[in-house]
Coordinates of C-alpha atoms in Angstrom, one line a residue:
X391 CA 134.8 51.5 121.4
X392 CA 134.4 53.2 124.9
X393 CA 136.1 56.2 125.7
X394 CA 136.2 57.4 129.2
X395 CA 136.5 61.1 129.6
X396 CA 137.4 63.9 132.3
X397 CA 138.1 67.3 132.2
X398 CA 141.4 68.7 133.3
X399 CA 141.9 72.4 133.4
X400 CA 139.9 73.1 130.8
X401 CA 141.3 70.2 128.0
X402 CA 139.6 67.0 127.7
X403 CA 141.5 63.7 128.9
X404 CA 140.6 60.5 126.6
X405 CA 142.8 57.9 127.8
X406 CA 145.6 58.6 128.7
X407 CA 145.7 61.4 125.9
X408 CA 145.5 64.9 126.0
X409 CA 142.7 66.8 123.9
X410 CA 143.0 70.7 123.5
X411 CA 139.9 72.6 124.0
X412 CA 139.2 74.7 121.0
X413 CA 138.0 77.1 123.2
X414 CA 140.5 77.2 124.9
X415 CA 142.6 78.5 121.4
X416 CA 140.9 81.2 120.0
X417 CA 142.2 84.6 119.9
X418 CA 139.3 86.8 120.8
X419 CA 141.1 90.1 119.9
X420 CA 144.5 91.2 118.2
X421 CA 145.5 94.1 116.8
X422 CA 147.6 94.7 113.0
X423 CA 148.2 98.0 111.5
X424 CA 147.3 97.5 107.7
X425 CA 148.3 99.7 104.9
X426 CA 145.1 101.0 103.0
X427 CA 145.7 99.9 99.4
X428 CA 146.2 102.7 96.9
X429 CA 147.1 105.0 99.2
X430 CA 151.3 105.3 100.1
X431 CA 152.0 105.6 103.7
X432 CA 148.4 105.4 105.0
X433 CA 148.1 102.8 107.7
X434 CA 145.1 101.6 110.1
X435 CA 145.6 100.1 113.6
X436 CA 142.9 97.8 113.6
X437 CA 141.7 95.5 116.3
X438 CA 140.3 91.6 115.4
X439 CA 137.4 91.0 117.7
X440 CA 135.5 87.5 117.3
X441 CA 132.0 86.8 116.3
X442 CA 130.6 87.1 119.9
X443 CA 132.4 90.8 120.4
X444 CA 130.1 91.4 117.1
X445 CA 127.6 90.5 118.3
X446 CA 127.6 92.2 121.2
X447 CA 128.4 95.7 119.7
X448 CA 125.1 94.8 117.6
X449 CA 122.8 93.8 120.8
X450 CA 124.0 97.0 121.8
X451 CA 122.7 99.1 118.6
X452 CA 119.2 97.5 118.3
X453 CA 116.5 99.5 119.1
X454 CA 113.6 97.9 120.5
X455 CA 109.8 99.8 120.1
X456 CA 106.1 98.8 119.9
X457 CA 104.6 98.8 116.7
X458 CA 101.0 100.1 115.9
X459 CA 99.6 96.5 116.6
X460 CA 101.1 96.7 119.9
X461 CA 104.0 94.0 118.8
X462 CA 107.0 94.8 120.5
X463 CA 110.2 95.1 117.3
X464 CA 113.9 95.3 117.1
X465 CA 115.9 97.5 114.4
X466 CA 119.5 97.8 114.4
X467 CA 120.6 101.5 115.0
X468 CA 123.1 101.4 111.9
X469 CA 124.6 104.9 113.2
X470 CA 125.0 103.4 116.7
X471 CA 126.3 100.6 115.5
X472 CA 129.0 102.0 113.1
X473 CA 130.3 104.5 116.2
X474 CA 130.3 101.1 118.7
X475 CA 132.4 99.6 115.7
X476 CA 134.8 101.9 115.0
X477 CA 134.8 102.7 118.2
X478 CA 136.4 99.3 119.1
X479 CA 138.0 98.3 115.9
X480 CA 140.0 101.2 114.8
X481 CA 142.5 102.6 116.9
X482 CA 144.7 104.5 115.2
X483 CA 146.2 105.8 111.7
X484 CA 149.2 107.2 110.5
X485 CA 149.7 108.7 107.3
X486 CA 146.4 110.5 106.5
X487 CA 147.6 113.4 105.0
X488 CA 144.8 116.0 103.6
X489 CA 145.6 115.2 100.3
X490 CA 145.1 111.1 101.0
X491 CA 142.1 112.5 102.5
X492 CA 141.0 114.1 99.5
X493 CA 140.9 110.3 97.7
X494 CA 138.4 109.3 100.1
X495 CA 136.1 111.9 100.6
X496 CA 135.1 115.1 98.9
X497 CA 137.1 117.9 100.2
X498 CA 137.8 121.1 100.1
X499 CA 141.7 121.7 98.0
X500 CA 143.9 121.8 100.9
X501 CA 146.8 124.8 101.0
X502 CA 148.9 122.2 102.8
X503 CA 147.9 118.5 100.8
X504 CA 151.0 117.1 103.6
X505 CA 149.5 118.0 106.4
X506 CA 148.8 115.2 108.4
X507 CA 145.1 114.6 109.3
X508 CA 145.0 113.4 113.4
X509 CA 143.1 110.5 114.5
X510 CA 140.4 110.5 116.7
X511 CA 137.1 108.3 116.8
X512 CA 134.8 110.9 115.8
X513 CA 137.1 111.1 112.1
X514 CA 137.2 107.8 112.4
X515 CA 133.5 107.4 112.5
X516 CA 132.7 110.5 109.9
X517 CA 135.2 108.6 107.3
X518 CA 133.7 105.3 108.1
X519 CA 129.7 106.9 107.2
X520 CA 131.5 109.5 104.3
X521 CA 133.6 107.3 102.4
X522 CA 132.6 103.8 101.1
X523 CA 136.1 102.9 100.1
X524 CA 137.0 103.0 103.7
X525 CA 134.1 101.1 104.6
X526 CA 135.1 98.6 102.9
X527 CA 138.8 98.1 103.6
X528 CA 137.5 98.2 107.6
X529 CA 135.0 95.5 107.1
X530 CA 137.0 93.2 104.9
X531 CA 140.1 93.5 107.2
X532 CA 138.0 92.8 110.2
X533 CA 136.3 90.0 108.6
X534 CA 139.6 88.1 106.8
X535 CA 141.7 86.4 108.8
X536 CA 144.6 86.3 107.3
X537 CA 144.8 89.6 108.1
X538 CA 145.8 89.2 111.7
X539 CA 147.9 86.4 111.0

């Protein structure tokens, strides 16, 4: 069979249906705030980004030098990369309270365990490098997505 095709603001006409442009359906960002298992009341904003914002944030981290045999190489910056992360993926928390803190990371015992621990990228990024168990919850949020359904 023959199908004749145009284009038509960005969908595909076969016939004299309608096809949808997959393109044209993707979220490329959207942002959920996720409770951080095993800890009550801590929550992180988190922002979806797509494969190609990935990649990006990774062109961006590589580091590109000349090697003794004069070959040119590339070697993600993992320390750049982590910072360009969390620096687009997590935008916010509530709920951080020292002592939550002290579950994550090695601390000091706090005189006040309620106080609240403010957000700001550079924490972000120091509890992102410090503390494995929010690496992980960061990475497999961004990377499921059923969590930003």
């Amino acid at each position: 069979t023959y199908y004749k095709y145009a284009h038509y603001s960005n969908n595909l006409i076969r016939g004299n249906k309608i096809m949808k442009s997959i393109k044209n359906l993707v979220v490329a960002e959207k942002i959920v705030e996720q409770a951080f298992p095993g800890i009550p009341g801590f929550k992180v904003r988190i922002k979806y980004q797509g494969r190609q914002a990935i990649r990006e944030l990774a062109k961006k981290a590589m580091v590109h030098s000349i090697g003794p045999d004069m070959k040119k190489t590339e070697q993600l910056d993992v320390d750049l990369f982590n910072k360009l992360f969390v620096g687009s993926c997590v935008l916010g928390w509530t709920g951080l309270t020292m002592e939550n803190l002290s579950k994550l990371v090695l601390i000091e015992t706090p005189e006040k365990p309620d106080e609240e621990v403010e957000f700001s990228i550079e924490n972000a990024e120091f509890l992102l490098s410090a503390s494995e168990a929010f690496d992980k919850f960061i990475n497999a949020t961004v990377n499921d997505l059923d969590s930003f359904r």
